[in-house]
Short mmCIF file of C-alpha atoms and ligand atoms in Angstrom, two decimals:
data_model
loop_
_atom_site.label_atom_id
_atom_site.label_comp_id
_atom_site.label_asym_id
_atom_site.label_seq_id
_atom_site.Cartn_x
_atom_site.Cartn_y
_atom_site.Cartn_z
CA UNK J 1 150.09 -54.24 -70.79
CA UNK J 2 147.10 -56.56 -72.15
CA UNK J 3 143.95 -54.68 -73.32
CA UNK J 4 140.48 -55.72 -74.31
CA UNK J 5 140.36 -55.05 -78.15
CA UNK J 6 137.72 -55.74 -80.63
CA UNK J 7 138.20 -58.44 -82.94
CA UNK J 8 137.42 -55.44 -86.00
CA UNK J 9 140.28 -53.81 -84.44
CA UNK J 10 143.36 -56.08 -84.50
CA UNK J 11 144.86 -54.35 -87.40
CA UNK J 12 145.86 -51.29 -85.09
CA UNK J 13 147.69 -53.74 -82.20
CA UNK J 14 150.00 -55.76 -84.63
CA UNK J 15 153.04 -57.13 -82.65
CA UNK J 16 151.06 -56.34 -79.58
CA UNK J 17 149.42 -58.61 -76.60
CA UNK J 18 145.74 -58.20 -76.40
CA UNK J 19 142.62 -60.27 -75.35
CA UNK J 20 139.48 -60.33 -77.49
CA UNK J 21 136.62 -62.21 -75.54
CA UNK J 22 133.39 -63.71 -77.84
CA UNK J 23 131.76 -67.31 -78.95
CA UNK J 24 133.87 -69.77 -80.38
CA UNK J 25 132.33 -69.30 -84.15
CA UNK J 26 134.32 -72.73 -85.52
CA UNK J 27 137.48 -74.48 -84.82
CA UNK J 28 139.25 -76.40 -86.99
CA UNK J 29 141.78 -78.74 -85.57
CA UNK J 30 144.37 -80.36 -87.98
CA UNK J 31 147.28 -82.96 -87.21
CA UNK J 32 150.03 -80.24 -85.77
CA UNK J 33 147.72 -77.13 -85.35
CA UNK J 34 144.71 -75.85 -84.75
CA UNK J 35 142.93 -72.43 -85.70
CA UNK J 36 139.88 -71.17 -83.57
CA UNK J 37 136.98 -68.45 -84.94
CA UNK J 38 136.06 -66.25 -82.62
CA UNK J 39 133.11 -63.84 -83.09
CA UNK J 40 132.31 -60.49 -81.40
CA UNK J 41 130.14 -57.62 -81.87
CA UNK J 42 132.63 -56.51 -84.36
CA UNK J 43 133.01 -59.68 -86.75
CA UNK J 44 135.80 -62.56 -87.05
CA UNK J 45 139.31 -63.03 -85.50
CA UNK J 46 140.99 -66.33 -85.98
CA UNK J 47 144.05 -67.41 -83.35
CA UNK J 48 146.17 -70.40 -84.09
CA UNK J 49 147.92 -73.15 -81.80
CA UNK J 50 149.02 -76.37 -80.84
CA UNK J 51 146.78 -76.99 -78.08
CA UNK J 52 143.15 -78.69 -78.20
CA UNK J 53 140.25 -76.17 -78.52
CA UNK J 54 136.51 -75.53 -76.95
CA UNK J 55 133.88 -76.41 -78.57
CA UNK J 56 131.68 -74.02 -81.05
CA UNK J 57 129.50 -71.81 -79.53
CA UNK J 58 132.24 -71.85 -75.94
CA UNK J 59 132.45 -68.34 -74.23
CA UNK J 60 136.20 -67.18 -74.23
CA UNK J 61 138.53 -65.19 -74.15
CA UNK J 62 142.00 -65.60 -76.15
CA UNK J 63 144.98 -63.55 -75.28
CA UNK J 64 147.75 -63.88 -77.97
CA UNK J 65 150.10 -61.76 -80.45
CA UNK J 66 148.40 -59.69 -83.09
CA UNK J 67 150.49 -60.88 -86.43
CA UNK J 68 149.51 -60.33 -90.13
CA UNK J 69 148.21 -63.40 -91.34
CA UNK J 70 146.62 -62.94 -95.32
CA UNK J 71 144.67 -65.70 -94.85
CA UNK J 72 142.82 -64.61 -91.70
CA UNK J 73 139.63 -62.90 -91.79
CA UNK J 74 140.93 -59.41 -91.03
CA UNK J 75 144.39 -59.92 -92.62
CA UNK J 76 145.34 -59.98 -88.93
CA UNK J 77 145.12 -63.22 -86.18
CA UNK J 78 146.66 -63.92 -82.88
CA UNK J 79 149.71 -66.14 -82.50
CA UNK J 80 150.74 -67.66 -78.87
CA UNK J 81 147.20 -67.41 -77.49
CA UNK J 82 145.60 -68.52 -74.09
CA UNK J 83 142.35 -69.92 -74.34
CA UNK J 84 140.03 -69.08 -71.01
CA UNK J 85 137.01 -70.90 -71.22
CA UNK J 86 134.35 -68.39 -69.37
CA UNK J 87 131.54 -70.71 -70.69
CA UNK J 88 130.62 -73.80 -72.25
CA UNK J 89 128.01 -74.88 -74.50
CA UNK J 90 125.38 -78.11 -72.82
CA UNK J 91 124.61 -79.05 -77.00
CA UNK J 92 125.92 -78.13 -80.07
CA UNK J 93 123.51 -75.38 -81.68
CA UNK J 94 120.69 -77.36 -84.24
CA UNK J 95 123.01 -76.05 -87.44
CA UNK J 96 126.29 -74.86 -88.01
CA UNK J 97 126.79 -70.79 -87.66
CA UNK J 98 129.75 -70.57 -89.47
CA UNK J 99 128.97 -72.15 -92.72
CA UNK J 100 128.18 -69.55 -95.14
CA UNK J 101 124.50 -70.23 -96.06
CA UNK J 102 121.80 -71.09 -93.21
CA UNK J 103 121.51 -74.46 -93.37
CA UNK J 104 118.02 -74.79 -92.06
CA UNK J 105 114.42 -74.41 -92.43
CA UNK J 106 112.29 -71.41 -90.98
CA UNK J 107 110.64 -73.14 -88.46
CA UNK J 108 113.73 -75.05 -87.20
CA UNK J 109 115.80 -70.84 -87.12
CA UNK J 110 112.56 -69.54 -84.81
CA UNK J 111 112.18 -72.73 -82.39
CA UNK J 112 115.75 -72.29 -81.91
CA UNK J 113 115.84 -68.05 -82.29
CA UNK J 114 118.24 -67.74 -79.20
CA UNK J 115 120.94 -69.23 -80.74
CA UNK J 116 120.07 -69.11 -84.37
CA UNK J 117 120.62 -65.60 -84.72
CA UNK J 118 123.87 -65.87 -84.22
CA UNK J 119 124.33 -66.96 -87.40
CA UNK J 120 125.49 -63.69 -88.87
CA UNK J 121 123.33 -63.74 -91.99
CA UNK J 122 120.66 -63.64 -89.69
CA UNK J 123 122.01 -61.51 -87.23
CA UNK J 124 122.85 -58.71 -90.23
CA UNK J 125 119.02 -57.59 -90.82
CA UNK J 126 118.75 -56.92 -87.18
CA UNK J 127 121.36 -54.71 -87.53
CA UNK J 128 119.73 -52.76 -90.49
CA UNK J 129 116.86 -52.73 -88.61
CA UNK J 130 118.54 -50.92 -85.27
CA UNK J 131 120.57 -48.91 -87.85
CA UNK J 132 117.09 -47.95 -89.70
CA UNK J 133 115.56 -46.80 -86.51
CA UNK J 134 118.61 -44.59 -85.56
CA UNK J 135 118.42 -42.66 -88.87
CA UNK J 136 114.79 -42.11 -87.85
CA UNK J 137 115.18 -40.68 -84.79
CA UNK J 138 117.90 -38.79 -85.87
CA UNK J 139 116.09 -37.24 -88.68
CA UNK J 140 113.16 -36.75 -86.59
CA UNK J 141 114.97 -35.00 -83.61
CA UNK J 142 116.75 -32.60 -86.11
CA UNK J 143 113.35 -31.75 -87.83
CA UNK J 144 112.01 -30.52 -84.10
CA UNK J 145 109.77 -33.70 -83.18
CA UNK J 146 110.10 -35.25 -79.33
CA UNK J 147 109.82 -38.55 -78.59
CA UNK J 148 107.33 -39.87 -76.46
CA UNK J 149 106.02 -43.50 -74.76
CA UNK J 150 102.69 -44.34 -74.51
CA UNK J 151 100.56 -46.49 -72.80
CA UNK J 152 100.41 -50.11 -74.71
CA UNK J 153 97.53 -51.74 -72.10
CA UNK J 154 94.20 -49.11 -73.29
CA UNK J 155 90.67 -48.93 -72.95
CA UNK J 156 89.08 -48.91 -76.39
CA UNK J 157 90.21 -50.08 -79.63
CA UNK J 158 91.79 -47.44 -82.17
CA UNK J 159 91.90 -49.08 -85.74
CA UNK J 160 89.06 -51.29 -85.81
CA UNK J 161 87.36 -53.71 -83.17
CA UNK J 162 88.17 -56.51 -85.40
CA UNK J 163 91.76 -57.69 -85.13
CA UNK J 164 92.31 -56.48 -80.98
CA UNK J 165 93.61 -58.76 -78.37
CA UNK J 166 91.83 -58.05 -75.07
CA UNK J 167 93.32 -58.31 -71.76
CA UNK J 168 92.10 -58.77 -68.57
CA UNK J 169 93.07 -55.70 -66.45
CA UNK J 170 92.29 -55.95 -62.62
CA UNK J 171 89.23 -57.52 -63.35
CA UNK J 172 88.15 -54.55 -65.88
CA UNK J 173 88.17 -55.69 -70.15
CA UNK J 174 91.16 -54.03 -71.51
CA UNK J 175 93.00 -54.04 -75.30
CA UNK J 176 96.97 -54.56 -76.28
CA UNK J 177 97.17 -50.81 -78.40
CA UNK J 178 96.80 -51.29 -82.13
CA UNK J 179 98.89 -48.23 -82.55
CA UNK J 180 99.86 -45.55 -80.31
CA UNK J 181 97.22 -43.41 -83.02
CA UNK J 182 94.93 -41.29 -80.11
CA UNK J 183 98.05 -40.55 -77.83
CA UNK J 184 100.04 -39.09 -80.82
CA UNK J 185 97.61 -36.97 -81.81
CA UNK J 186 96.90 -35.99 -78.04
CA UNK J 187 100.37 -35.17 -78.05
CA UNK J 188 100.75 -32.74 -80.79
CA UNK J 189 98.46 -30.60 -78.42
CA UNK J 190 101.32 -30.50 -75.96
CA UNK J 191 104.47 -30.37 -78.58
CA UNK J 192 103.46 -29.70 -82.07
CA UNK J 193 105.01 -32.58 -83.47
CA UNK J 194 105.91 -36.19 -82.01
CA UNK J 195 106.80 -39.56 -83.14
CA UNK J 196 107.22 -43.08 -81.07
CA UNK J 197 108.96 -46.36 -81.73
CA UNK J 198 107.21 -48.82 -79.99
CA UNK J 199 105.27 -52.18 -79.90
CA UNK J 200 101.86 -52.82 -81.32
CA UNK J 201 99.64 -55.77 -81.11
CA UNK J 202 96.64 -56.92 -83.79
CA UNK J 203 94.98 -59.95 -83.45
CA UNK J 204 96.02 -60.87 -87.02
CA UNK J 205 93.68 -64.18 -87.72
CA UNK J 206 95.93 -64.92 -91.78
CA UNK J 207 98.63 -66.68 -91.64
CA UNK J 208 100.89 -64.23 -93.72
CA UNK J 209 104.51 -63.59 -95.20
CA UNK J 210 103.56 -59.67 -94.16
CA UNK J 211 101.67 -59.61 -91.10
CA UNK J 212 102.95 -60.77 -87.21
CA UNK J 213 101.02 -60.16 -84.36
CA UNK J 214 103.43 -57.45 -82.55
CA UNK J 215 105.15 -55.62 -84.69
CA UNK J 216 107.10 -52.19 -84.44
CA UNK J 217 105.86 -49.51 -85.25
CA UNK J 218 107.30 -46.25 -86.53
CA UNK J 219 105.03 -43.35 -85.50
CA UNK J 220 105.22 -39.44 -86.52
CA UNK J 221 102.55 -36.98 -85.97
CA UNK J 222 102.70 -33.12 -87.05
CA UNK J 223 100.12 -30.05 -86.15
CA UNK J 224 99.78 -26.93 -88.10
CA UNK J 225 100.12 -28.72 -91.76
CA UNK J 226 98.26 -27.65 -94.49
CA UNK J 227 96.43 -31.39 -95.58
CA UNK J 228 98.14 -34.29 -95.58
CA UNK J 229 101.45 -33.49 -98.52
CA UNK J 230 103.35 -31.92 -95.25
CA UNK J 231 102.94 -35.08 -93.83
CA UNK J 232 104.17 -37.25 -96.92
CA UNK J 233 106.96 -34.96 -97.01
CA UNK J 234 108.30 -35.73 -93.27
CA UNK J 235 107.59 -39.30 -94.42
CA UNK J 236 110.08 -38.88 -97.45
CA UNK J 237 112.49 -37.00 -94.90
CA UNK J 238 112.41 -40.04 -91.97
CA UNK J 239 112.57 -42.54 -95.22
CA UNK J 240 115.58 -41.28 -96.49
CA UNK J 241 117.48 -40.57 -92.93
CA UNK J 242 117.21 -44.41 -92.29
CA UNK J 243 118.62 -45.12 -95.65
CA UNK J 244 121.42 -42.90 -94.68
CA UNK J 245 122.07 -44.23 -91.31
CA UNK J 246 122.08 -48.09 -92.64
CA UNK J 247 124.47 -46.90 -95.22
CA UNK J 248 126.68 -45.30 -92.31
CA UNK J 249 126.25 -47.72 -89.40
CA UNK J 250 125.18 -51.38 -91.46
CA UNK J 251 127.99 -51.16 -93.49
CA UNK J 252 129.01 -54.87 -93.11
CA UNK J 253 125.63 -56.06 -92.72
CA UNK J 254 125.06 -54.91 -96.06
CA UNK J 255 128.11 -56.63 -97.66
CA UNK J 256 126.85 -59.76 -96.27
CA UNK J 257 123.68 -59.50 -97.83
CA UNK J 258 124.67 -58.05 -100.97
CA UNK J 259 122.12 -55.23 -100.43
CA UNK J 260 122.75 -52.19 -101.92
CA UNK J 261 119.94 -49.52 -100.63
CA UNK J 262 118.07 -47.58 -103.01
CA UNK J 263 118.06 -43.84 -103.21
CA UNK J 264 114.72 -42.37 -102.26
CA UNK J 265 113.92 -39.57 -105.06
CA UNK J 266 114.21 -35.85 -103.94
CA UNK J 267 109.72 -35.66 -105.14
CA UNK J 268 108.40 -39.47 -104.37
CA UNK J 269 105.99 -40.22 -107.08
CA UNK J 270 102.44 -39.68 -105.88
CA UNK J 271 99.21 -41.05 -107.30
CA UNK J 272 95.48 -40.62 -106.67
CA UNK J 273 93.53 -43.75 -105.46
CA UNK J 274 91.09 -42.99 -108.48
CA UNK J 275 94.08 -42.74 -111.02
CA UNK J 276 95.60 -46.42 -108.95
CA UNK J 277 92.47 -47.89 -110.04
CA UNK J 278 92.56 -46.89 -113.49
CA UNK J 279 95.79 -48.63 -113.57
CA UNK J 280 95.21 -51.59 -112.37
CA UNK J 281 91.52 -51.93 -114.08
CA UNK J 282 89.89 -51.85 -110.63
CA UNK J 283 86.53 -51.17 -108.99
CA UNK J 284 87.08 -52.22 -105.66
CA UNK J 285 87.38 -49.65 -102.70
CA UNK J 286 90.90 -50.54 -101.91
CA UNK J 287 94.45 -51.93 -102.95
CA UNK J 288 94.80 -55.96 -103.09
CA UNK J 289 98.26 -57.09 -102.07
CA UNK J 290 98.46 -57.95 -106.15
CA UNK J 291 97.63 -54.45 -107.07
CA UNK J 292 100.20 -53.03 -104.80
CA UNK J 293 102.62 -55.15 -106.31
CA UNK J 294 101.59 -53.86 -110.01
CA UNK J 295 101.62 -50.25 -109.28
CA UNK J 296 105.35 -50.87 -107.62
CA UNK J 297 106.58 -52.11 -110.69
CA UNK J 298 104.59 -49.44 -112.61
CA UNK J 299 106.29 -46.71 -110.50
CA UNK J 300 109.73 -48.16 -111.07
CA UNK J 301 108.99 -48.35 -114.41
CA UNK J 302 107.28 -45.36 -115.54
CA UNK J 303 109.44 -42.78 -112.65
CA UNK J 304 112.32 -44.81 -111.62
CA UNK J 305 111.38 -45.14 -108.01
CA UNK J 306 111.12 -47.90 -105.86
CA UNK J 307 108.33 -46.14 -103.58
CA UNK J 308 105.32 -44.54 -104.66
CA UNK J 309 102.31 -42.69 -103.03
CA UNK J 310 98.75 -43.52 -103.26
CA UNK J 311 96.69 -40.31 -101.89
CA UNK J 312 92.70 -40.35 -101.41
CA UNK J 313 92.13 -43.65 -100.27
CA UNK J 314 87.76 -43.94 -100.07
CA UNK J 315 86.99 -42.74 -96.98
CA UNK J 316 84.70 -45.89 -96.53
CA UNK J 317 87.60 -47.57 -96.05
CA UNK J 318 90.05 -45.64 -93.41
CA UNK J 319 89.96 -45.45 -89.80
CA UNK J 320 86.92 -42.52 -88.39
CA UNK J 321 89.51 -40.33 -87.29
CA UNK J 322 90.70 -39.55 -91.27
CA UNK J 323 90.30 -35.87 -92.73
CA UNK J 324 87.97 -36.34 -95.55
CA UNK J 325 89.70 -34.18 -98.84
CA UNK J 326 87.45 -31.01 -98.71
CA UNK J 327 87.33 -30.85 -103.01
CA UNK J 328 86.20 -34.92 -103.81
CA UNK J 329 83.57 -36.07 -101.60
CA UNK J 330 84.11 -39.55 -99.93
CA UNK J 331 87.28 -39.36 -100.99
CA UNK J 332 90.44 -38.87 -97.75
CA UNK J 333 93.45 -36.91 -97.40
CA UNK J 334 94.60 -40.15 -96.12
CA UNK J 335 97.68 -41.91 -97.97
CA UNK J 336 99.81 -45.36 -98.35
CA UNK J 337 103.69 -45.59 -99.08
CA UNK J 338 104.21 -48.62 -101.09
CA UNK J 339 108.08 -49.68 -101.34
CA UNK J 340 109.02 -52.72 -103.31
CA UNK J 341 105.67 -53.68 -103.99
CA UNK J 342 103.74 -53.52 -100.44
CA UNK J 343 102.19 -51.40 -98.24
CA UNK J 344 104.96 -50.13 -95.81
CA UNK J 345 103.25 -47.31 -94.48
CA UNK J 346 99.88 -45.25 -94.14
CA UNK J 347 99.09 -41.99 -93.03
CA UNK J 348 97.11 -38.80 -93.66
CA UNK J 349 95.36 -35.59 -92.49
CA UNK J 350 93.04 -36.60 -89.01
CA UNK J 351 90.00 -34.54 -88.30
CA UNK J 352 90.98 -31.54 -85.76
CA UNK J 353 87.70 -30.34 -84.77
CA UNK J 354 85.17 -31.53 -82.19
CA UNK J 355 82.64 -31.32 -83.56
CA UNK J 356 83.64 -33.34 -86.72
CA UNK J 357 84.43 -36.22 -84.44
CA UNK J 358 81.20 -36.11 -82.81
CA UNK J 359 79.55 -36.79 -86.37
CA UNK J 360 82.26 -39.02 -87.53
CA UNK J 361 81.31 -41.64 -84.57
CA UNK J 362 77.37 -40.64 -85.15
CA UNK J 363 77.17 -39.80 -82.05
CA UNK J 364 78.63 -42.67 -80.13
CA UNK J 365 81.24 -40.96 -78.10
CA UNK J 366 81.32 -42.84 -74.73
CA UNK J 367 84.23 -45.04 -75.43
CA UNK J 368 86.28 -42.37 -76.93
CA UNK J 369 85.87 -39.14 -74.11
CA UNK J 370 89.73 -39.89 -72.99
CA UNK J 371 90.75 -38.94 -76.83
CA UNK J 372 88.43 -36.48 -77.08
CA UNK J 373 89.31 -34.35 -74.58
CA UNK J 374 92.17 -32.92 -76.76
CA UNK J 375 89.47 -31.95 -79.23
CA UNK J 376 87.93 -30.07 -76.61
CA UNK J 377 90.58 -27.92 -75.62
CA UNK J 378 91.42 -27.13 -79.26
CA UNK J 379 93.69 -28.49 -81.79
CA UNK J 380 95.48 -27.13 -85.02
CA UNK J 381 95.08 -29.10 -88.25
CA UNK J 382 97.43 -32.41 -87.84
CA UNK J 383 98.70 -35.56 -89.54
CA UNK J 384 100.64 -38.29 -89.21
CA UNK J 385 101.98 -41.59 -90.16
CA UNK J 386 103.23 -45.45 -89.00
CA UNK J 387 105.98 -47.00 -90.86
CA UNK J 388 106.17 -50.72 -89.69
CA UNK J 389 109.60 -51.63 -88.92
CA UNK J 390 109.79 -55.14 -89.94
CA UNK J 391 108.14 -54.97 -93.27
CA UNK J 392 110.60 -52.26 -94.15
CA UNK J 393 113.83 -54.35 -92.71
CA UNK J 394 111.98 -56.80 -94.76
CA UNK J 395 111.79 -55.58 -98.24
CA UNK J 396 115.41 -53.65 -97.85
CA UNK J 397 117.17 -57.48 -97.07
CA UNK J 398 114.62 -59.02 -99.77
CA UNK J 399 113.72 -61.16 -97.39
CA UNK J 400 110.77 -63.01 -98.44
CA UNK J 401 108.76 -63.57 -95.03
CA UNK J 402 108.68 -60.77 -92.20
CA UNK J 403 109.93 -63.53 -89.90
CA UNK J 404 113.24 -64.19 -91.47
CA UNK J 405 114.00 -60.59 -89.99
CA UNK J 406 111.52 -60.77 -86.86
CA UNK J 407 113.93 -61.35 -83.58
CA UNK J 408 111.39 -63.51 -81.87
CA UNK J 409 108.36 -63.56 -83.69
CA UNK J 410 104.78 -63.55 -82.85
CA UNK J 411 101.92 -64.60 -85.13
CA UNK J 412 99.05 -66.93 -85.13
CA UNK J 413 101.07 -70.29 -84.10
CA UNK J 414 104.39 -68.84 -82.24
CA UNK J 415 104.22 -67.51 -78.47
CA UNK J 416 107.64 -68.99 -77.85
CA UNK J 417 110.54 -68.51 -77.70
P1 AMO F 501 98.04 -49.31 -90.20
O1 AMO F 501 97.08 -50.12 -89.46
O2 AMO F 501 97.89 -49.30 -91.70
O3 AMO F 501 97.93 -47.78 -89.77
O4 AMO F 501 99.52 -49.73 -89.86
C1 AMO F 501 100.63 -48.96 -90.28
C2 AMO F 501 101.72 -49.82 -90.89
O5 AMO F 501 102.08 -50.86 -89.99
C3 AMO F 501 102.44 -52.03 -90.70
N1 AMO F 501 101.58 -53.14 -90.27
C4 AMO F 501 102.00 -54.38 -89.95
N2 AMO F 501 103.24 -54.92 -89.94
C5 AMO F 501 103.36 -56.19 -89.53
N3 AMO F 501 102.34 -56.97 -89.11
C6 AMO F 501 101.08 -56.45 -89.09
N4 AMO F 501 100.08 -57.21 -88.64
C7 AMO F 501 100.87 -55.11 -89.53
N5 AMO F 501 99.79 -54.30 -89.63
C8 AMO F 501 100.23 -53.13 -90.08
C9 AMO F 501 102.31 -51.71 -92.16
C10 AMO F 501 101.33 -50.56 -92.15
O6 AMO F 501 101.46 -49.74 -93.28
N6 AMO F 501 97.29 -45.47 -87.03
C11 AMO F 501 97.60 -45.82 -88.39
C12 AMO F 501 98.78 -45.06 -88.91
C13 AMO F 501 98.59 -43.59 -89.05
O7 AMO F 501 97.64 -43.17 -89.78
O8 AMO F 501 99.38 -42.82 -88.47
C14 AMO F 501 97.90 -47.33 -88.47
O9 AMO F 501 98.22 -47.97 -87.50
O10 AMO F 501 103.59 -51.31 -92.62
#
């Protein structure tokens, strides 16, 4: 009988007749035989015959003989196959996908995205990714959180006004959400703790290696905490699950690369802001992309740890929904995670009572009643955090720009495709 078998799988039909069905990922034809590449979900299988073959990138499926073959990828290949063509390419893709580097420029991968990430060097950090956000859930659902979906399309802005894409909605102004920030927090007052993996939109005007304009965004947020070090501590929980899971589920992706993930330490190092700006000889009310990058290495260095925390961030300079630290006035219990260098997360203890919202917006509460009803009806101290997704995927593949590991990008110049 002939089954459909993954190409990964050959090794357990030898002598047998199966069918694998994929792309045609290179054929090679020489004077008396020819091999053919084919590429599933699972990797390579190679089948070898006399006959003429499809071109790269053709839709089959091959039927043959599983027989050891050392030279194969696998060890394993199919001998006496038939070749049905379910598909055939119109143009030959803009570089070849089997050679082992990428043998083209940024912009030339993203105009051509559909069939560039085929490539599997640029197919492998999508795979971390995925694997990344499995781990999260996973550690997330074990430590009692729910998952939730909020609305994306809202009525006021929830980070700041400045970097917001409005919408037209039936004829009313409307905003793409910056972060699913009021919702979560409305949510812990109906299940204690919450997270969401979803899109976000900011109108990012810089042209940057770290900033697109959707990204994904990893949201938690937690009620009865005591300030914001419960919160970190989920944080260092979620971080390490998704280093677990892409060490279970990316296991080739990771060979490809040649990444090896780092081990997240049992305390991640924590520093005040005050003590960051010691450090780094600073002044300034907040962390330049340079500065992050110094107190990376300076945390590698001085604890052996690829992340570190920076607690107490001005509160000049976070969002008006951030719990200011009851013991150092105008400082926050409001915190960033760097990891290799950048800023890959932030987070912190929100204000819980009415009242203190009232006088953190002066007053101006119009735009806000929606969120504020969940102050009204009462709500225990919370926190929370957003992990973005593709800075993370990112800095694990050392890629250098967020759009070498960005599906289909969106930033300043790209809408398409
Ligand atoms: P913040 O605005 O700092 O915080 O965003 C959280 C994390 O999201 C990532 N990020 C981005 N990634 C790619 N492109 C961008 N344009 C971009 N902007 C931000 C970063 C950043 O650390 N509501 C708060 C979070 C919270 O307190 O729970 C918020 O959205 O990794």
């Amino acid at each position: 009988m002939i089954s459909r078998v993954l190409s990964a799988e050959l090794a357990e039909h030898a002598g047998k007749r199966v069918t694998i069905a994929g792309w045609v990922h290179r054929r090679r034809q020489l004077k008396s035989v020819s091999f053919l590449v084919v590429r599933d979900r699972s990797g390579l299988a190679q089948a070898v015959t006399a006959h003429d073959l499809p071109p790269e990138e053709s839709v089959v499926e091959v039927t043959g003989t599983v027989a050891v073959s050392p030279q194969a990828p696998g060890g394993y290949e199919l001998v006496s196959p038939e070749v049905e063509v379910l598909a055939e390419p119109c143009v030959a893709p803009p570089f070849d996908l089997y050679r082992p580097v990428v043998g083209a420029s940024l912009p030339t991968v993203l105009d051509h995205a559909p069939v560039a990430l085929r490539h599997p060097l640029l197919r492998a950090p999508l795979e971390i990714s995925a694997a990344s956000v499995a781990g999260f859930r996973e550690t997330l659902d074990r430590l009692g959180f729910t998952e939730t979906h909020t609305p994306k399309i809202v009525g006021s802005a929830t980070e700041s006004g400045a970097n917001v894409f409005g919408i037209d909605y039936f004829g009313r102004p409307a905003y793409l959400a910056q972060s699913p920030q009021f919702y979560k927090q409305a949510l812990v007052g109906v299940f204690e703790r919450v997270y969401e993996v979803g899109p976000v939109f900011r109108a990012e005007p810089h042209d940057t290696v770290r900033h697109l304009a959707q990204y994904t965004s990893l949201d938690a947020e937690l009620g009865f905490i005591r300030d914001h070090r419960d919160v970190m501590a989920v944080l260092r929980e979620a971080v390490a699950g998704m280093l677990e899971s892409v060490r279970l589920r990316a296991v080739s992706a990771l060979d490809l690369l040649g990444v090896v993930p780092p081990t997240v330490p049992d305390e991640i190092p924590a520093i005040h802001f005050t003590e960051a700006q010691r450090l780094t000889s600073s002044s300034e009310p907040d962390l330049s992309p340079a500065q992050e990058r110094w107190l990376s290495e300076w945390a590698e260095r001085e604890h052996g740890s690829e992340f570190l925390f920076v607690t107490g961030y001005p509160m000049s300079k976070r969002p008006f929904y951030t719990h200011p630290d009851p013991a150092r006035p105008g400082y926050s219990n409001g915190f960033d995670l760097l990891f290799r260098g950048l800023e890959l997360v932030t987070g912190g203890q929100r204000l819980h009572r009415y009242e203190d919202y009232v006088r953190a917006l002066d007053g101006q509460t119009e735009a806000y009643e929606g969120y504020l009803q969940a102050f009204r009806y009462g709500m225990p101290p919370h926190g929370g955090f957003a992990l973005g997704l593709e800075r993370w995927t990112a800095r694990l593949t050392g890629a250098a720009n967020i759009r070498q590991i960005t599906a289909f990008p969106r930033d300043l110049h790209r809408l398409s495709p």
